[in-house]
CSV table of C-alpha atoms and ligand atoms in Angstrom, one decimal:
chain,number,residue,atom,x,y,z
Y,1,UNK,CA,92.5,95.8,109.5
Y,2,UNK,CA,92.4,94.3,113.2
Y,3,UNK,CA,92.4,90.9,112.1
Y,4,UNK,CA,95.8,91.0,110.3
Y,5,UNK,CA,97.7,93.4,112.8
Y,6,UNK,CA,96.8,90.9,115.5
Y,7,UNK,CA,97.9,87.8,113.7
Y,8,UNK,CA,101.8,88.2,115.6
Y,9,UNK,CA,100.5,89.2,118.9
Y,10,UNK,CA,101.1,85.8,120.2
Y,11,UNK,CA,103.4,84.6,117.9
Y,12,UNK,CA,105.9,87.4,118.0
Y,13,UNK,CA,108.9,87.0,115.0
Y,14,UNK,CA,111.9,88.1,116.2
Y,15,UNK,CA,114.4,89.1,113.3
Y,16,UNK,CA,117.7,91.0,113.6
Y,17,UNK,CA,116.6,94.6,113.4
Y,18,UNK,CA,120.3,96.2,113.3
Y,19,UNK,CA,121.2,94.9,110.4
Y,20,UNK,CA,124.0,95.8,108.1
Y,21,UNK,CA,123.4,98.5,105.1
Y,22,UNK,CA,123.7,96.0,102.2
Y,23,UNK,CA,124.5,98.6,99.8
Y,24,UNK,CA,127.5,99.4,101.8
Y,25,UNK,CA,129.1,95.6,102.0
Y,26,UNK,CA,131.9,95.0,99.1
Y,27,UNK,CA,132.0,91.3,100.8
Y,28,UNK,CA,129.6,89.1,101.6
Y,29,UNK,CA,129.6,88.1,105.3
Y,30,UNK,CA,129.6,84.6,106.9
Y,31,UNK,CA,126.5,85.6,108.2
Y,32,UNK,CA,124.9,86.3,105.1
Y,33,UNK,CA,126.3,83.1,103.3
Y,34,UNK,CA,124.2,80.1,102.6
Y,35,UNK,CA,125.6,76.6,101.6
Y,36,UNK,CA,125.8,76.5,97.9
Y,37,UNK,CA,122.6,76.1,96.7
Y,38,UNK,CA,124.7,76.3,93.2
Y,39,UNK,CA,121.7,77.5,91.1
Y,40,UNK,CA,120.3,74.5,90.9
Y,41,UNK,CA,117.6,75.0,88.5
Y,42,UNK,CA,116.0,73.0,85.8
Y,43,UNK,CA,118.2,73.6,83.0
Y,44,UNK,CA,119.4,70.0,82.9
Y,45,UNK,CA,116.1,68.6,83.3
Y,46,UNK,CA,114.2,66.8,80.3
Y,47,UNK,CA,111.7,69.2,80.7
Y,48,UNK,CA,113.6,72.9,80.9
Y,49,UNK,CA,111.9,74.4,78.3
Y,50,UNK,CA,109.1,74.5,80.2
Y,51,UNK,CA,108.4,78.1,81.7
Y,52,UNK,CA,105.4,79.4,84.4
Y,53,UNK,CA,102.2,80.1,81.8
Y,54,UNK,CA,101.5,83.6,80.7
Y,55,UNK,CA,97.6,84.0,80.4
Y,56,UNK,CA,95.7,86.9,78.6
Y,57,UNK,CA,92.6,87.8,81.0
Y,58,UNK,CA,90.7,88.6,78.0
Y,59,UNK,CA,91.1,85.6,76.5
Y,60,UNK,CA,87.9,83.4,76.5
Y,61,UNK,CA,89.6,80.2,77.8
Y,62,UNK,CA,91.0,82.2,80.6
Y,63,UNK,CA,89.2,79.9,83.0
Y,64,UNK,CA,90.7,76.8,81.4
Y,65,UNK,CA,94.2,77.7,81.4
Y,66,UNK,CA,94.0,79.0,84.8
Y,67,UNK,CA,93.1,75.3,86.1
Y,68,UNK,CA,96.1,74.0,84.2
Y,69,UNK,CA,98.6,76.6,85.5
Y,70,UNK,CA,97.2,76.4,88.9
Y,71,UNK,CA,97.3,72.6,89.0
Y,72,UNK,CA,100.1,72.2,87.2
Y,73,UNK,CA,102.8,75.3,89.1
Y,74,UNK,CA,100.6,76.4,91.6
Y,75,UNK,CA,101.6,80.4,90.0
Y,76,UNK,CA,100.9,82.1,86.3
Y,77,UNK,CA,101.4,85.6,84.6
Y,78,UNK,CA,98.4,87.7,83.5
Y,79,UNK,CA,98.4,90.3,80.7
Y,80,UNK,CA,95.8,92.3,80.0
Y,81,UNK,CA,94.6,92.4,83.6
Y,82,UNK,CA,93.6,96.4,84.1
Y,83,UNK,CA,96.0,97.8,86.2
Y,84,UNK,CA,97.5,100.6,84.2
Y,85,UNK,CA,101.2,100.4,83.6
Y,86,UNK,CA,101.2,104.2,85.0
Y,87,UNK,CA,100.3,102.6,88.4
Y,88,UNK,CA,103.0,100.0,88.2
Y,89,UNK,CA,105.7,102.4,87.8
Y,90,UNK,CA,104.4,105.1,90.8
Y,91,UNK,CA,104.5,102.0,93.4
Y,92,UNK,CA,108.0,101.1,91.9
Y,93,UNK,CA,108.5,104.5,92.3
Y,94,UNK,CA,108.0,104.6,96.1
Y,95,UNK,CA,109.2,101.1,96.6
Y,96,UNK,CA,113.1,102.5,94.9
Y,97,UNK,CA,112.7,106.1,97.3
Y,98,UNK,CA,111.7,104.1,100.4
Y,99,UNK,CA,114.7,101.3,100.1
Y,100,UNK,CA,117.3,104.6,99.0
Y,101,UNK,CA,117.0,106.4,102.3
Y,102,UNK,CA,119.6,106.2,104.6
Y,103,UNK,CA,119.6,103.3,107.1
Y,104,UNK,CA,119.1,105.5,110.3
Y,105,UNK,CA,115.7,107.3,108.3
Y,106,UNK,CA,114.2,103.6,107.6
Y,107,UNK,CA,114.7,102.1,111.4
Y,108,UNK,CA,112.4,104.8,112.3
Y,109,UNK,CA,109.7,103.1,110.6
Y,110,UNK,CA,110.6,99.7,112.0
Y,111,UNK,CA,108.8,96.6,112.0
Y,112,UNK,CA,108.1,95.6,115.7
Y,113,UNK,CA,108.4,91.7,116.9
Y,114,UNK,CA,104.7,91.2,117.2
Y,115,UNK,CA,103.6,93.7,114.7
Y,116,UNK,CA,102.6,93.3,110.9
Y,117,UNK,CA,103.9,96.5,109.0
Y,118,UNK,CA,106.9,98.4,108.9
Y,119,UNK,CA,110.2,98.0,107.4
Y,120,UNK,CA,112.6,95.0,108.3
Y,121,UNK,CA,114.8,91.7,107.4
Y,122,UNK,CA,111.8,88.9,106.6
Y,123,UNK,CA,109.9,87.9,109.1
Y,124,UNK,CA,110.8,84.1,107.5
Y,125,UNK,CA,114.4,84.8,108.8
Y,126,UNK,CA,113.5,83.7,111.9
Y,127,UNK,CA,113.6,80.1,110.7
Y,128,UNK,CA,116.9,80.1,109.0
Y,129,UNK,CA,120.5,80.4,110.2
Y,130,UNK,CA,121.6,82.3,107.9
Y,131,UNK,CA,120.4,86.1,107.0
Y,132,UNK,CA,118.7,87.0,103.6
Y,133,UNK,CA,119.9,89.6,100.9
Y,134,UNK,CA,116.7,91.9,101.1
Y,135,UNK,CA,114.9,94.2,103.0
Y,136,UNK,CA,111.2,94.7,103.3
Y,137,UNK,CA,108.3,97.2,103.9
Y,138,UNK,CA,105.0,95.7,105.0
Y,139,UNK,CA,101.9,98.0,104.3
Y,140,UNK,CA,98.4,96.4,106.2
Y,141,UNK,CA,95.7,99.2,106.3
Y,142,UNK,CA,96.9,102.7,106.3
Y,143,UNK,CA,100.9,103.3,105.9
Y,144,UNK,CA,100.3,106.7,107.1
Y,145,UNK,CA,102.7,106.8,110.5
Y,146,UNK,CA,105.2,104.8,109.0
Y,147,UNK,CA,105.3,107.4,106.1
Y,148,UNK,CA,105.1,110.2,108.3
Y,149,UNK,CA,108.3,109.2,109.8
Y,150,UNK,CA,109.9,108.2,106.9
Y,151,UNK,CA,108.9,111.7,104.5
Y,152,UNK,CA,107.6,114.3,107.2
Y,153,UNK,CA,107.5,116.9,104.7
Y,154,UNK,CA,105.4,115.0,101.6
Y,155,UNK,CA,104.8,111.5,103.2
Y,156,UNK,CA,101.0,112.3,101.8
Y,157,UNK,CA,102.0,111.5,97.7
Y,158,UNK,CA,103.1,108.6,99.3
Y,159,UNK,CA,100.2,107.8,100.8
Y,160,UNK,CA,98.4,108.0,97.6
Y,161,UNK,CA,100.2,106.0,95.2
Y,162,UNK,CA,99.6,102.9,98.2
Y,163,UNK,CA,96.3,104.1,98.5
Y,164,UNK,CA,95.6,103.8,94.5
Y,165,UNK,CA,97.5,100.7,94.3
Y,166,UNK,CA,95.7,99.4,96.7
Y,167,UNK,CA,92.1,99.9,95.2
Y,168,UNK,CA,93.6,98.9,91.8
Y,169,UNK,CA,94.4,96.0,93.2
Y,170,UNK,CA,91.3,94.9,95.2
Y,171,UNK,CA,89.4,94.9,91.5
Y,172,UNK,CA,91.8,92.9,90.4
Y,173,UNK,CA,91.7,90.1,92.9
Y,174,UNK,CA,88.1,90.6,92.4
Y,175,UNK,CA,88.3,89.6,88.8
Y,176,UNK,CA,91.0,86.7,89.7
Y,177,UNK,CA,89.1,84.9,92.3
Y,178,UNK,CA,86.0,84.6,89.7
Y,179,UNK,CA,88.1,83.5,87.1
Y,180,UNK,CA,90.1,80.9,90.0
Y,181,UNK,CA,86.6,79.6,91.7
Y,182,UNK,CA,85.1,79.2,88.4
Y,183,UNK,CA,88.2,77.0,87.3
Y,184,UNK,CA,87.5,74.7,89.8
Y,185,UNK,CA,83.9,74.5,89.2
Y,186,UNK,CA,82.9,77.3,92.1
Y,187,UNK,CA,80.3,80.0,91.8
Y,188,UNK,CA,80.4,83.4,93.6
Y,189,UNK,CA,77.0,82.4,95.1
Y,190,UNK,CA,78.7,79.1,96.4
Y,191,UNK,CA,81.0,81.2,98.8
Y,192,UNK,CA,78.8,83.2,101.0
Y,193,UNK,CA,81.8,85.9,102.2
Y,194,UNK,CA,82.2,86.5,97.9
Y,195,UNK,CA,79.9,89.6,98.9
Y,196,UNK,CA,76.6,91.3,98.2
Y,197,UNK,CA,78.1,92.2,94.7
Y,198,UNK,CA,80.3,89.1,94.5
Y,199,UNK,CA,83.3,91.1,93.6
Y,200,UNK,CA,85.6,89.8,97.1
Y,201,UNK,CA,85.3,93.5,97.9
Y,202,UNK,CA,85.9,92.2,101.7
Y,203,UNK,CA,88.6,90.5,101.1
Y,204,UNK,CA,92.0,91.6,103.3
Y,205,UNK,CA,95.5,92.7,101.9
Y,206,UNK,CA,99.2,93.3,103.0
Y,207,UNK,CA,101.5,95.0,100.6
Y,208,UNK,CA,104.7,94.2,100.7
Y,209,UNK,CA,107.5,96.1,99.1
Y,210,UNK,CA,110.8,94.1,98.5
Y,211,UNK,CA,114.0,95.3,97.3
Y,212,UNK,CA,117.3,93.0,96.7
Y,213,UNK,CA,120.7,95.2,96.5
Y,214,UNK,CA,123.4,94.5,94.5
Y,215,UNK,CA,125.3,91.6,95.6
Y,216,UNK,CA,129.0,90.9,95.7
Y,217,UNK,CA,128.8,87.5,96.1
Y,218,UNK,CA,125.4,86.2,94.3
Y,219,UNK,CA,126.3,82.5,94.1
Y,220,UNK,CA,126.3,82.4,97.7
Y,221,UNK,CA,123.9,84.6,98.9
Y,222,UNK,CA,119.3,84.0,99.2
Y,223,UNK,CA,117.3,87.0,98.5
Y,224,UNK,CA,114.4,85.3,99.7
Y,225,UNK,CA,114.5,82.0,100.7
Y,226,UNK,CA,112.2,79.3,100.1
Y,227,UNK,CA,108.8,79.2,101.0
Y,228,UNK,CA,105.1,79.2,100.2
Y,229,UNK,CA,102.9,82.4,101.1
Y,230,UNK,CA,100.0,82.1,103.8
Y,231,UNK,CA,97.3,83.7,101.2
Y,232,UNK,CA,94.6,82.8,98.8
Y,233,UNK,CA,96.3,84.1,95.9
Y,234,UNK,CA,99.5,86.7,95.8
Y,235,UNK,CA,99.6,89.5,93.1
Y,236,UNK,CA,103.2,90.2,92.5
Y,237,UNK,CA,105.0,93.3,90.1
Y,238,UNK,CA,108.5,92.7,89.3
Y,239,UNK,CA,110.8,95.2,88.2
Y,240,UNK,CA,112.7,94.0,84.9
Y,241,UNK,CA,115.4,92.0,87.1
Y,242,UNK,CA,115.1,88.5,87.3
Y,243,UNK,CA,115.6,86.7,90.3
Y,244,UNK,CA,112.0,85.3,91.1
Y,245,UNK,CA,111.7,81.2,90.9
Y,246,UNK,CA,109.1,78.6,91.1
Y,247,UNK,CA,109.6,75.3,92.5
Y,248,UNK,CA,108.2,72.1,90.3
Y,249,UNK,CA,108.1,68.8,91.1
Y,250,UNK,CA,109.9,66.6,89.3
Y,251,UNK,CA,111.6,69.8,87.3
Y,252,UNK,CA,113.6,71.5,90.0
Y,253,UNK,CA,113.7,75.7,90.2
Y,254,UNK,CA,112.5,77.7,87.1
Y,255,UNK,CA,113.2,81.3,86.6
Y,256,UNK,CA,109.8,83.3,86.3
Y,257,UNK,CA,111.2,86.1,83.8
Y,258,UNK,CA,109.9,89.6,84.3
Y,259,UNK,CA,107.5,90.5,81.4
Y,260,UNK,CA,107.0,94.3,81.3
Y,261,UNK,CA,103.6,95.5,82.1
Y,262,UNK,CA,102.8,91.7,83.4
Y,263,UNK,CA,102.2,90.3,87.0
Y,264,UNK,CA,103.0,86.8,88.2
Y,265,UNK,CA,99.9,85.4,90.8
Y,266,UNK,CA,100.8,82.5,93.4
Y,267,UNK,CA,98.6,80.1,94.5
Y,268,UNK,CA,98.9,80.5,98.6
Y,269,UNK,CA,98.1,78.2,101.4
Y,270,UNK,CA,94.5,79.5,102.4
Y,271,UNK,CA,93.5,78.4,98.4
Y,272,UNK,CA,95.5,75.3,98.9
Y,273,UNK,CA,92.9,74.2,101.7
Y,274,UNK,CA,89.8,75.5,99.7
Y,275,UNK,CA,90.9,73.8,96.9
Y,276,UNK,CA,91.3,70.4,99.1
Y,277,UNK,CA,94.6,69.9,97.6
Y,278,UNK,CA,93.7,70.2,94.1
Y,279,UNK,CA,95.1,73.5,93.7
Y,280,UNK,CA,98.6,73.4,95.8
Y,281,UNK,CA,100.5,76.8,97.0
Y,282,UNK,CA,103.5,77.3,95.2
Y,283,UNK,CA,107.3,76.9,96.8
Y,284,UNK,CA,109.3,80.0,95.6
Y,285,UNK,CA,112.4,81.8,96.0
Y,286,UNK,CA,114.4,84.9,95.2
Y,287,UNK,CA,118.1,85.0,94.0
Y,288,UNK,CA,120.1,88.2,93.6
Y,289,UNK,CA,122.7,89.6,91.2
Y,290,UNK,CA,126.0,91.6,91.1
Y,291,UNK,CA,124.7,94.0,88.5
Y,292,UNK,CA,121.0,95.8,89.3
Y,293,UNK,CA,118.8,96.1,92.7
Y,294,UNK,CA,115.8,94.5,92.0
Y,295,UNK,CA,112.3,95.3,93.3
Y,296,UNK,CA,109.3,93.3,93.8
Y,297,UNK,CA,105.7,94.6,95.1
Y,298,UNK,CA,103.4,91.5,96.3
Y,299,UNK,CA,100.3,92.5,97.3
Y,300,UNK,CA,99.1,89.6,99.6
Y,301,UNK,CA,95.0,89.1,99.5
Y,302,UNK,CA,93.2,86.5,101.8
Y,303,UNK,CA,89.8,86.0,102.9
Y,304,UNK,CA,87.5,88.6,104.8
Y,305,UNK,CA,88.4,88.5,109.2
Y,306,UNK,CA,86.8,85.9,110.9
Y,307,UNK,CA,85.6,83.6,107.5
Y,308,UNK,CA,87.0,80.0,108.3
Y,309,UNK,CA,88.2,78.9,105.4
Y,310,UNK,CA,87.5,74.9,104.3
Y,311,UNK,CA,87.9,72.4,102.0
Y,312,UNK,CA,84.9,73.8,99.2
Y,313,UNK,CA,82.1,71.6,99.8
Y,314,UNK,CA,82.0,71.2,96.2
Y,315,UNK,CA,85.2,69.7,95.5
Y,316,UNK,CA,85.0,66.8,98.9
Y,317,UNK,CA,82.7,63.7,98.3
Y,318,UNK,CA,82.9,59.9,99.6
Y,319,UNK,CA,85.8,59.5,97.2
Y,320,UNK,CA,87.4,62.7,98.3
Y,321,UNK,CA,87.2,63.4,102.3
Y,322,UNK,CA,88.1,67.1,103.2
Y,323,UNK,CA,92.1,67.1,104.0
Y,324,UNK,CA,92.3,70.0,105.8
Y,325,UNK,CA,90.5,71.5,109.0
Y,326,UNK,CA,88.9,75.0,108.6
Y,327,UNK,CA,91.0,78.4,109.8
Y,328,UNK,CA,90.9,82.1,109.4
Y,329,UNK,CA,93.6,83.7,108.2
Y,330,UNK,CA,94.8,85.1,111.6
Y,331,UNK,CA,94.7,81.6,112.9
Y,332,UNK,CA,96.3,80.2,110.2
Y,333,UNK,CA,99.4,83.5,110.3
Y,334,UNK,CA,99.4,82.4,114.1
Y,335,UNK,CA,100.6,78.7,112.7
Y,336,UNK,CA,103.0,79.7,110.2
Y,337,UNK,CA,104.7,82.0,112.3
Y,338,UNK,CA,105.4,79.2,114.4
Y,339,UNK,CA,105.9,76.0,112.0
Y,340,UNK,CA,106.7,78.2,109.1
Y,341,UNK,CA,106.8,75.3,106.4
Y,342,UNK,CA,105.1,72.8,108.2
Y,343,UNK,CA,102.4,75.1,108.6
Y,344,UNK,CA,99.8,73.1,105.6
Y,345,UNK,CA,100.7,69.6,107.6
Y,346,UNK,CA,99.7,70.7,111.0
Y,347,UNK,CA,96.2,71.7,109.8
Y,348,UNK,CA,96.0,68.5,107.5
Y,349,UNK,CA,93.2,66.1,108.5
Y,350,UNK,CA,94.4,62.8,106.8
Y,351,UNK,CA,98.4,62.0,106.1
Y,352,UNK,CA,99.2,62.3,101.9
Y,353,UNK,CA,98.4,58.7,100.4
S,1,LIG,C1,99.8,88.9,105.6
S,1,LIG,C2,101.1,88.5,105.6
S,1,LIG,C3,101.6,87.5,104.6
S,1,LIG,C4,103.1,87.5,104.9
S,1,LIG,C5,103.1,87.8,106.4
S,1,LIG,C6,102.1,89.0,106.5
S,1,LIG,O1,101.7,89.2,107.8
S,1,LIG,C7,102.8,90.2,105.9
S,1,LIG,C8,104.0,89.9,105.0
S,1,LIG,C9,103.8,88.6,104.2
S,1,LIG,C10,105.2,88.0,103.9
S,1,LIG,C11,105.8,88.7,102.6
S,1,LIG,C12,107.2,88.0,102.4
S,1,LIG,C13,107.1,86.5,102.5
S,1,LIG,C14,106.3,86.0,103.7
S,1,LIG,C15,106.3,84.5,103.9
S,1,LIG,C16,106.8,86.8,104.9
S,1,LIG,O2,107.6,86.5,105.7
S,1,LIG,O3,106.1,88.0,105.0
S,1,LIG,C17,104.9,86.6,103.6
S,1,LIG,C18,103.9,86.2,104.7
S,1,LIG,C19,103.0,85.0,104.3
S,1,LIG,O4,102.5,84.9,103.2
S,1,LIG,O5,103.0,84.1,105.2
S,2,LIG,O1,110.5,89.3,95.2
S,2,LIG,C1,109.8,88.5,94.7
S,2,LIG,O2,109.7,88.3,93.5
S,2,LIG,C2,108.9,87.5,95.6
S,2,LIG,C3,108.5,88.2,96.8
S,2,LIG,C4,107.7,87.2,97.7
S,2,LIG,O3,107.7,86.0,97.5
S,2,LIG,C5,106.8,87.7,98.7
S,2,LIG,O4,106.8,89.0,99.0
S,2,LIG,O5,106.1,86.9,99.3
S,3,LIG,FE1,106.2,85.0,98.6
């Protein structure tokens, strides 16, 4: 995938790479400790019973209650989307033998500062003072190499489970980004880069394996901090630890619980633009615990390289100018690996009202 692997070539990220074995630490460091962000959730709020929206794709308002989630949180669970649970548990599968290697064994497959795959801290660390409690793999075409460095004997199985996960997880997007367009009143035909079939089969992926040790110090510590993901939309598989939250406004952070067999989808930044607003990318965050390693497997999907994505024509008018200028997703990687956050406002046509 050129596109991708280029998007860091002038924008290099440069994390800590010599890290500290997290599973080794009975204390947190200073350098892992954030101010005390104290948990401060929704649980006090009037509206705490409130919880991210759990939709069944083979329901016939599907469509419907996709436009409220996304309008709404910006993020939703699906059931009954198609991807066997089999599948689920062979990428956890890799995802818990990758992350249990020895420290030495997973530097070999290293991210590098203007690279996209490979293993490493968050490339958001860059942007805080303070480190995060996880470590990452980042999978963008072929994680063959990597693989072969990590497992020389059978990095091949592997190589398969991505690979399966992978196509599993195109059909899916496939199916979401009907179901999405249509909710905002979009046909396949309306989008000319939907494809000859109309099935996104051209859109491009990263796959990005997470894992959040065991912490000693929980209350203290970010598994990943906050922040808003460059895609369309985000497919993501959590074991069954929590530690995932949403950010509403007006509500605060809410816990997205695991359900088993279900997979939460983000709204990203590149949908944020199409949508002119309408649909906005959702703030999230990961916490950590004292008790279990948790394990989280996003699989990242934005347009097709070198499709400039725009405000649809559909959803602007003389009532509702276009508020954002048209990027690709390289471009638009380029800008939020150098404003991070700000990213959405420097390619913002007209300031909020
Ligand atoms: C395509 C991508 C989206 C991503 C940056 C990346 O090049 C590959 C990793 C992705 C990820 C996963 C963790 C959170 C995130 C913000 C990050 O630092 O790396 C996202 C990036 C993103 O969506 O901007
Ligand atoms: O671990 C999670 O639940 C979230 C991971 C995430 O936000 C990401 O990979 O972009
Ligand atoms: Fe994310």
């Amino acid at each position: 995938m050129p596109s991708l692997s280029e998007a860091y070539r002038s924008h290099p990220v440069h994390v800590q790479h010599k890290h500290p074995d997290l599973n080794s630490l009975q204390e947190l460091p200073e350098s892992y400790t954030w101010t005390h962000h104290g948990h401060d959730d929704h649980t006090n709020s009037p509206a705490s019973n409130e919880s991210v929206p759990v939709i069944d794709l083979n329901d016939p308002n599907a469509s419907k209650l996709i436009h409220h989630a996304c309008t709404t949180w910006g993020a939703y669970q699906v059931l009954n989307h198609g991807i066997p649970m089999s599948l689920l548990q062979d990428i956890q599968w890799v995802g818990e033998t990758l992350f249990s290697l020895p420290s030495h064994q997973k530097h070999k497959a290293a991210r590098s500062p203007d690279g996209v795959d490979g293993y490493g801290l968050a490339r958001i660390s860059s942007f805080f003072p303070k480190l995060m409690w996880s470590e990452g793999f980042t999978i963008v075409g072929s994680p063959l190499e990597h693989f072969r460095q990590l497992w020389p004997q059978d990095y091949d199985k592997y190589c398969d489970f991505v690979m399966q996960y992978d196509e599993a997880m195109k059909k899916l997007v496939g199916k979401l980004m009907l179901l999405m367009l249509d909710s905002l009143g979009i046909t396949k035909e309306d989008l000319k880069w939907a494809g000859s079939k109309g099935q996104f089969e051209k859109t491009c992926a990263a796959l990005q394996l997470n894992s959040y040790p065991t912490c000693p110090d929980p209350d203290r510590a970010m598994g990943l901090a906050a922040h808003t993901d460059s895609t369309l939309l985000t497919i993501l598989y959590q074991n069954n630890i929590s530690g995932l939250q949403v950010h509403r406004k007006g509500v605060g952070w809410v816990t997205v619980p695991p359900l088993s067999g279900g997979l939460v989808i983000n709204v990203g930044d590149l949908l944020h633009i199409l949508s002119n607003g309408l649909y906005p990318s959702v703030l999230h965050r990961v916490l950590v615990n004292r008790i279990q390693r948790r394990l989280s497997v996003a699989y990242l999907c934005g347009p097709p390289p070198n499709v400039e994505i725009c405000p649809h024509a559909k959803l602007v008018g003389p009532n509702k100018p276009p508020l954002y200028k048209a990027v690709t997703w390289n471009e638009y990687l380029g800008t939020k690996a150098k404003h991070f956050n700000k990213a959405l406002s420097t390619v913002r046509l007209c300031a909020p009202s």
